[in-house]
Amino acid sequence: MSTTAELLRGAAELFPDEVVTEAHVRHLDLPYGAGRFALITLDNGLDHTKPTTFGPQSLANLDAAIDQVEKEAADGQINGVGITGKPFIFAVGADLKGVEILGRHEDAVAIGKGGHDVFKRLADVAVPTFAYYNGAAMGGGVEVGLHCTYRTVSAALPAFSLPEVFLGLVPGWGGCALLPNLIGADRAVSVIIENSLNQNRQLKGQQVYELGIADALFEGADFLEESLRWTAAVLKGELEVVRPEVDRGEAWDAAVERGKQIADSKVHGAAPAAYRALEIIAAAKSGDLRQGFDAETQALADLIMGGELRSGIYAFNLVQKRAKRPAGAPPKDLARPVTKVGVVGAGLMASQLGLLFARRLEVPVVLTDIDQERVDKGVAYCHEEIDKLLLKGRVNQDKANRLKALVTGSLDKAAAFSDADFVIEAVFEEMGVKQKVFAEVEAVVPEHAILATNTSSLSVSEMASQLKHPERVVGFHFFNPVAILPLLEIVRGEKTDDASLATAFGVAKKLKKTAVLVKDAPAFVVNRVLTRFLGEVLRSIDEGTPVEVADRALAPLGLPMSPMVLLELVGPAVAHHVAGTLHAAYPDRFAVSDNLGRVVEAGKRNLYVPGTQELDAAVSALFEVGDVVLTEEQVRDRALDAIAEEIRLMLDEGVVAEAQDVDLCLITGAGWPFHLGGVTPYLDREGVSERVTGHRFLPPGVASVPE
């Protein structure tokens, strides 16, 4: 039987590039004469921008620190042991770079077992142990504290979570077994399943305390001092920590069932992590922690060797790293300052843009439109949304007043835009209309001003072709709802110069958007992929496949919504228009559905009876279909083959730099899940890429288990 030290030594040899966390032990005298105390501080020697993680050598260092304090406790030299982190960071869990390189199941077991063997020693020390969550704590960082006797948390703590299910793992170092036994199954399901599957929602310090994860809450300024005073009171018996009794009856089973419903609604059975976590939570009802830890280790190893986790880590790295360094973006120092923004249009999309620019850039924003009523409505929308932020406590009264003062409206473009540095149009999606708007704007803006278009599918180059200065026109394609979806497709026209492009990227960064540089090709990236995929589903319906069969076909992928629901969200008219644009460009691959055309002509926005998955009878009456009935699997194969073909063509055309950019666009612009890695890792994993295009999109080992 291997010892923990041997397990970790072997794992460390596989991961020579680990950023190692030290576990420093220092001793201090507790207040009120409560005795000698050992405090372990986790610190990787870097500032808070490089959070502390646990790789194999880091676990070995913590193991050695526990060796020391365990002996001191046994010898009666100390009354208690605490564990905390460096400034602003407690610890953020396993080092994912190490997980990526694991290629054997037994190595994955070693990581799971190694973490358990080290952490659970904190529960076996001869004196009480305390975790002081002083800063960000995630995954293994949370779990190391769960093994302690007591926990305190800082009110300033910004982020606390067990995000493993979001990535395709389970909390595998005690989280699934310990948390429900501490706070009850229902609250544990909220933290482990619900928060993870809701875009990795984080808890603040106050919430950690209210959930019962921490026994005490202290302000950030003197958090450690107050925690040590509290520790002294506990050790002296002056303060008793009382926790509510955990309900191990029907409430436990109901919580697990609620978790399954959440998982079904989010991943539709397409990714195993949530279900494995729920199995362990269900079994934890017995309170047998040893059995729970063994189940966690097994689940962790199985999932580490699965494609969903590798896709999840790949997607996480895209969003955390590639998104911050956009491929092909010009040097930042070419960007010009933006001190005033103009928005042409005051409809819903334009108003959302106005609000976003005002909030993020904090510069004057002027909305224009064709009549005063529209202008007033757009400005009112922005002001009302700012008032909502005030009510929610997201801004104070002074900030709300300043933001509202920044957003104004005008019918006079010359007066509104004469000193604007950046003007974006969000008018009707028709080339003639947009060209006319740009001609009017160019006549009144300063020479340095950027002219941006929010077009979803039209040619930016053609839009700029009649201007005196086409070099300052750039595509700036947002996704709806603007406040929620992070993606911004930045389109370089044929004449767009580097300074204009650099300014666009600079603005995107201030807007806190994920900017991806795309070539000026019809519908760019997201709409091109979605339209091709939707087109295949609609074609199967037009040929005779029942709507409900076609709509269920993609369920095994775990997409955020079914094709018909997506069609409703986009709007049949918009989808039909984009399909027409793409059909004109690529008539052999993009069809225009006559049935969808009739739905648009009839003015129908909803295909289903609201609140149901049942086709509206009025819509059904408009459909004219053939007699070719496909199965769900056949529809799915068609759609996936079409996506693979289209992405390969887009890469060949240079629409984006690499497959990674397509995936980043689908994750941040269409909400496609991490367990698909966007989509190309899934197409590779399922063999679709090779079947359709002759080769994979990504090399083996990228978003997949190393071969």
Tab-separated table of N, CA and C in Angstrom, residues 623-707:
chain	number	residue	atom	x	y	z
A	623	PHE	N	-47.838	25.584	-41.720
A	623	PHE	CA	-46.783	24.681	-42.206
A	623	PHE	C	-47.268	23.809	-43.355
A	624	GLU	N	-46.429	23.722	-44.386
A	624	GLU	CA	-46.643	22.766	-45.475
A	624	GLU	C	-45.432	21.849	-45.483
A	625	VAL	N	-45.662	20.551	-45.225
A	625	VAL	CA	-44.526	19.637	-45.041
A	625	VAL	C	-44.607	18.440	-45.978
A	626	GLY	N	-43.443	17.801	-46.170
A	626	GLY	CA	-43.365	16.605	-47.012
A	626	GLY	C	-43.645	15.350	-46.207
A	627	ASP	N	-43.198	14.220	-46.721
A	627	ASP	CA	-43.497	12.949	-46.059
A	627	ASP	C	-42.238	12.180	-45.657
A	628	VAL	N	-41.103	12.892	-45.554
A	628	VAL	CA	-39.859	12.254	-45.103
A	628	VAL	C	-39.740	12.468	-43.594
A	629	VAL	N	-39.894	11.368	-42.841
A	629	VAL	CA	-39.870	11.464	-41.381
A	629	VAL	C	-38.547	10.901	-40.859
A	630	LEU	N	-37.759	11.773	-40.216
A	630	LEU	CA	-36.475	11.349	-39.659
A	630	LEU	C	-36.609	11.053	-38.170
A	631	THR	N	-35.682	10.243	-37.655
A	631	THR	CA	-35.613	10.018	-36.204
A	631	THR	C	-34.827	11.154	-35.564
A	632	GLU	N	-34.890	11.232	-34.217
A	632	GLU	CA	-34.099	12.245	-33.502
A	632	GLU	C	-32.620	12.089	-33.835
A	633	GLU	N	-32.138	10.852	-33.869
A	633	GLU	CA	-30.719	10.607	-34.145
A	633	GLU	C	-30.329	11.086	-35.543
A	634	GLN	N	-31.200	10.872	-36.495
A	634	GLN	CA	-30.903	11.309	-37.870
A	634	GLN	C	-30.857	12.836	-37.968
A	635	VAL	N	-31.783	13.502	-37.291
A	635	VAL	CA	-31.779	14.977	-37.282
A	635	VAL	C	-30.502	15.482	-36.609
A	636	ARG	N	-30.165	14.838	-35.494
A	636	ARG	CA	-28.952	15.243	-34.762
A	636	ARG	C	-27.705	15.067	-35.628
A	637	ASP	N	-27.597	13.928	-36.295
A	637	ASP	CA	-26.432	13.690	-37.156
A	637	ASP	C	-26.335	14.747	-38.248
A	638	ARG	N	-27.465	15.065	-38.848
A	638	ARG	CA	-27.494	16.098	-39.894
A	638	ARG	C	-26.970	17.432	-39.362
A	639	ALA	N	-27.503	17.812	-38.195
A	639	ALA	CA	-27.142	19.113	-37.618
A	639	ALA	C	-25.662	19.152	-37.245
A	640	LEU	N	-25.156	18.078	-36.630
A	640	LEU	CA	-23.751	18.050	-36.221
A	640	LEU	C	-22.821	18.014	-37.427
A	641	ASP	N	-23.195	17.248	-38.442
A	641	ASP	CA	-22.386	17.217	-39.668
A	641	ASP	C	-22.310	18.609	-40.295
A	642	ALA	N	-23.440	19.298	-40.283
A	642	ALA	CA	-23.492	20.642	-40.873
A	642	ALA	C	-22.610	21.617	-40.089
A	643	ILE	N	-22.662	21.531	-38.753
A	643	ILE	CA	-21.828	22.416	-37.923
A	643	ILE	C	-20.353	22.153	-38.196
A	644	ALA	N	-19.979	20.860	-38.240
A	644	ALA	CA	-18.567	20.507	-38.479
A	644	ALA	C	-18.101	21.043	-39.834
A	645	GLU	N	-18.928	20.867	-40.855
A	645	GLU	CA	-18.561	21.345	-42.184
A	645	GLU	C	-18.406	22.861	-42.186
A	646	GLU	N	-19.349	23.554	-41.548
A	646	GLU	CA	-19.328	25.025	-41.577
A	646	GLU	C	-18.122	25.578	-40.829
A	647	ILE	N	-17.802	24.984	-39.681
A	647	ILE	CA	-16.649	25.464	-38.914
A	647	ILE	C	-15.360	25.242	-39.697
A	648	ARG	N	-15.245	24.090	-40.350
A	648	ARG	CA	-14.050	23.844	-41.165
A	648	ARG	C	-13.925	24.884	-42.273
A	649	LEU	N	-15.038	25.198	-42.933
A	649	LEU	CA	-15.022	26.201	-44.004
A	649	LEU	C	-14.657	27.582	-43.456
A	650	MET	N	-15.198	27.922	-42.283
A	650	MET	CA	-14.895	29.216	-41.660
A	650	MET	C	-13.410	29.332	-41.341
A	651	LEU	N	-12.820	28.232	-40.847
A	651	LEU	CA	-11.389	28.253	-40.535
A	651	LEU	C	-10.561	28.358	-41.813
A	652	ASP	N	-10.993	27.639	-42.851
A	652	ASP	CA	-10.279	27.711	-44.135
A	652	ASP	C	-10.342	29.114	-44.731
A	653	GLU	N	-11.476	29.806	-44.493
A	653	GLU	CA	-11.651	31.167	-45.015
A	653	GLU	C	-10.946	32.211	-44.149
A	654	GLY	N	-10.484	31.797	-42.968
A	654	GLY	CA	-9.831	32.749	-42.067
A	654	GLY	C	-10.808	33.682	-41.368
A	655	VAL	N	-12.038	33.221	-41.142
A	655	VAL	CA	-13.024	34.059	-40.433
A	655	VAL	C	-12.526	34.364	-39.022
A	656	VAL	N	-11.913	33.371	-38.380
A	656	VAL	CA	-11.214	33.577	-37.106
A	656	VAL	C	-9.858	32.892	-37.202
A	657	ALA	N	-9.000	33.148	-36.212
A	657	ALA	CA	-7.630	32.628	-36.270
A	657	ALA	C	-7.576	31.116	-36.096
A	658	GLU	N	-8.351	30.585	-35.138
A	658	GLU	CA	-8.269	29.158	-34.815
A	658	GLU	C	-9.619	28.635	-34.350
A	659	ALA	N	-9.710	27.301	-34.262
A	659	ALA	CA	-10.940	26.668	-33.759
A	659	ALA	C	-11.277	27.176	-32.358
A	660	GLN	N	-10.237	27.483	-31.561
A	660	GLN	CA	-10.475	27.986	-30.206
A	660	GLN	C	-11.344	29.237	-30.208
A	661	ASP	N	-11.209	30.077	-31.235
A	661	ASP	CA	-12.003	31.308	-31.292
A	661	ASP	C	-13.470	31.020	-31.605
A	662	VAL	N	-13.723	29.999	-32.423
A	662	VAL	CA	-15.109	29.581	-32.672
A	662	VAL	C	-15.736	29.123	-31.358
A	663	ASP	N	-14.996	28.307	-30.602
A	663	ASP	CA	-15.520	27.806	-29.325
A	663	ASP	C	-15.747	28.935	-28.332
A	664	LEU	N	-14.799	29.869	-28.260
A	664	LEU	CA	-14.950	31.010	-27.352
A	664	LEU	C	-16.201	31.809	-27.712
A	665	CYS	N	-16.452	31.982	-29.012
A	665	CYS	CA	-17.645	32.713	-29.462
A	665	CYS	C	-18.922	31.984	-29.048
A	666	LEU	N	-18.965	30.669	-29.227
A	666	LEU	CA	-20.184	29.917	-28.908
A	666	LEU	C	-20.445	29.876	-27.403
A	667	ILE	N	-19.374	29.823	-26.607
A	667	ILE	CA	-19.541	29.799	-25.146
A	667	ILE	C	-20.039	31.151	-24.648
A	668	THR	N	-19.417	32.231	-25.116
A	668	THR	CA	-19.718	33.560	-24.564
A	668	THR	C	-20.828	34.300	-25.311
A	669	GLY	N	-21.138	33.860	-26.544
A	669	GLY	CA	-22.176	34.547	-27.311
A	669	GLY	C	-23.462	33.774	-27.445
A	670	ALA	N	-23.388	32.438	-27.266
A	670	ALA	CA	-24.598	31.614	-27.404
A	670	ALA	C	-24.848	30.764	-26.167
A	671	GLY	N	-23.964	30.881	-25.167
A	671	GLY	CA	-24.161	30.137	-23.923
A	671	GLY	C	-23.960	28.637	-24.056
A	672	TRP	N	-23.200	28.206	-25.095
A	672	TRP	CA	-22.986	26.760	-25.245
A	672	TRP	C	-22.120	26.271	-24.094
A	673	PRO	N	-22.396	25.062	-23.607
A	673	PRO	CA	-21.834	24.644	-22.317
A	673	PRO	C	-20.355	24.293	-22.338
A	674	PHE	N	-19.778	24.423	-21.140
A	674	PHE	CA	-18.370	24.077	-20.953
A	674	PHE	C	-18.112	22.609	-21.262
A	675	HIS	N	-19.075	21.723	-20.947
A	675	HIS	CA	-18.790	20.287	-21.138
A	675	HIS	C	-18.679	19.918	-22.622
A	676	LEU	N	-19.134	20.810	-23.503
A	676	LEU	CA	-18.890	20.609	-24.943
A	676	LEU	C	-17.588	21.285	-25.374
A	677	GLY	N	-17.058	22.138	-24.486
A	677	GLY	CA	-15.874	22.927	-24.857
A	677	GLY	C	-16.203	23.942	-25.931
A	678	GLY	N	-17.455	24.408	-25.957
A	678	GLY	CA	-17.943	25.196	-27.104
A	678	GLY	C	-18.603	24.201	-28.024
A	679	VAL	N	-17.845	23.674	-28.989
A	679	VAL	CA	-18.380	22.562	-29.789
A	679	VAL	C	-17.293	21.725	-30.453
A	680	THR	N	-16.148	22.301	-30.810
A	680	THR	CA	-15.182	21.493	-31.566
A	680	THR	C	-14.631	20.305	-30.772
A	681	PRO	N	-14.398	20.418	-29.441
A	681	PRO	CA	-13.951	19.219	-28.718
A	681	PRO	C	-14.987	18.096	-28.770
A	682	TYR	N	-16.260	18.474	-28.696
A	682	TYR	CA	-17.330	17.472	-28.769
A	682	TYR	C	-17.364	16.818	-30.150
A	683	LEU	N	-17.242	17.613	-31.192
A	683	LEU	CA	-17.238	17.061	-32.553
A	683	LEU	C	-16.047	16.120	-32.748
A	684	ASP	N	-14.904	16.472	-32.159
A	684	ASP	CA	-13.730	15.589	-32.209
A	684	ASP	C	-13.998	14.298	-31.436
A	685	ARG	N	-14.559	14.454	-30.222
A	685	ARG	CA	-14.787	13.308	-29.327
A	685	ARG	C	-15.758	12.304	-29.925
A	686	GLU	N	-16.768	12.827	-30.611
A	686	GLU	CA	-17.795	11.957	-31.184
A	686	GLU	C	-17.436	11.440	-32.576
A	687	GLY	N	-16.270	11.827	-33.088
A	687	GLY	CA	-15.849	11.348	-34.403
A	687	GLY	C	-16.489	12.078	-35.571
A	688	VAL	N	-17.267	13.125	-35.289
A	688	VAL	CA	-17.958	13.866	-36.355
A	688	VAL	C	-16.940	14.626	-37.213
A	689	SER	N	-15.960	15.242	-36.557
A	689	SER	CA	-14.975	16.054	-37.290
A	689	SER	C	-14.288	15.236	-38.377
A	690	GLU	N	-13.794	14.057	-37.992
A	690	GLU	CA	-13.061	13.235	-38.964
A	690	GLU	C	-13.989	12.687	-40.037
A	691	ARG	N	-15.202	12.323	-39.635
A	691	ARG	CA	-16.149	11.783	-40.617
A	691	ARG	C	-16.496	12.816	-41.682
A	692	VAL	N	-16.648	14.059	-41.261
A	692	VAL	CA	-17.121	15.101	-42.181
A	692	VAL	C	-15.967	15.818	-42.882
A	693	THR	N	-14.911	16.112	-42.133
A	693	THR	CA	-13.842	16.960	-42.699
A	693	THR	C	-12.537	16.210	-42.934
A	694	GLY	N	-12.440	14.992	-42.437
A	694	GLY	CA	-11.219	14.211	-42.651
A	694	GLY	C	-10.206	14.321	-41.538
A	695	HIS	N	-10.369	15.311	-40.646
A	695	HIS	CA	-9.443	15.389	-39.513
A	695	HIS	C	-10.069	16.167	-38.356
A	696	ARG	N	-9.425	16.065	-37.187
A	696	ARG	CA	-9.905	16.718	-35.970
A	696	ARG	C	-9.703	18.232	-36.058
A	697	PHE	N	-10.444	18.950	-35.232
A	697	PHE	CA	-10.219	20.393	-35.127
A	697	PHE	C	-9.054	20.698	-34.201
A	698	LEU	N	-8.895	19.880	-33.151
A	698	LEU	CA	-7.868	20.125	-32.137
A	698	LEU	C	-6.945	18.919	-32.033
A	699	PRO	N	-5.660	19.130	-31.741
A	699	PRO	CA	-4.745	17.991	-31.601
A	699	PRO	C	-5.143	17.129	-30.400
A	700	PRO	N	-4.840	15.827	-30.439
A	700	PRO	CA	-5.098	14.972	-29.266
A	700	PRO	C	-4.396	15.548	-28.033
A	701	GLY	N	-5.082	15.506	-26.902
A	701	GLY	CA	-4.514	16.077	-25.676
A	701	GLY	C	-4.962	17.501	-25.422
A	702	VAL	N	-5.476	18.173	-26.454
A	702	VAL	CA	-6.087	19.498	-26.266
A	702	VAL	C	-7.587	19.264	-26.150
A	703	ALA	N	-8.139	19.528	-24.977
A	703	ALA	CA	-9.560	19.266	-24.696
A	703	ALA	C	-9.883	17.775	-24.751
A	704	SER	N	-8.876	16.938	-24.577
A	704	SER	CA	-9.096	15.483	-24.540
A	704	SER	C	-7.985	14.849	-23.713
A	705	VAL	N	-8.194	13.592	-23.322
A	705	VAL	CA	-7.197	12.881	-22.519
A	705	VAL	C	-5.957	12.638	-23.378
A	706	PRO	N	-4.756	12.960	-22.878
A	706	PRO	CA	-3.544	12.725	-23.675
A	706	PRO	C	-3.427	11.261	-24.086
A	707	GLU	N	-3.019	11.039	-25.325
A	707	GLU	CA	-2.919	9.659	-25.822
A	707	GLU	C	-1.545	9.079	-25.527
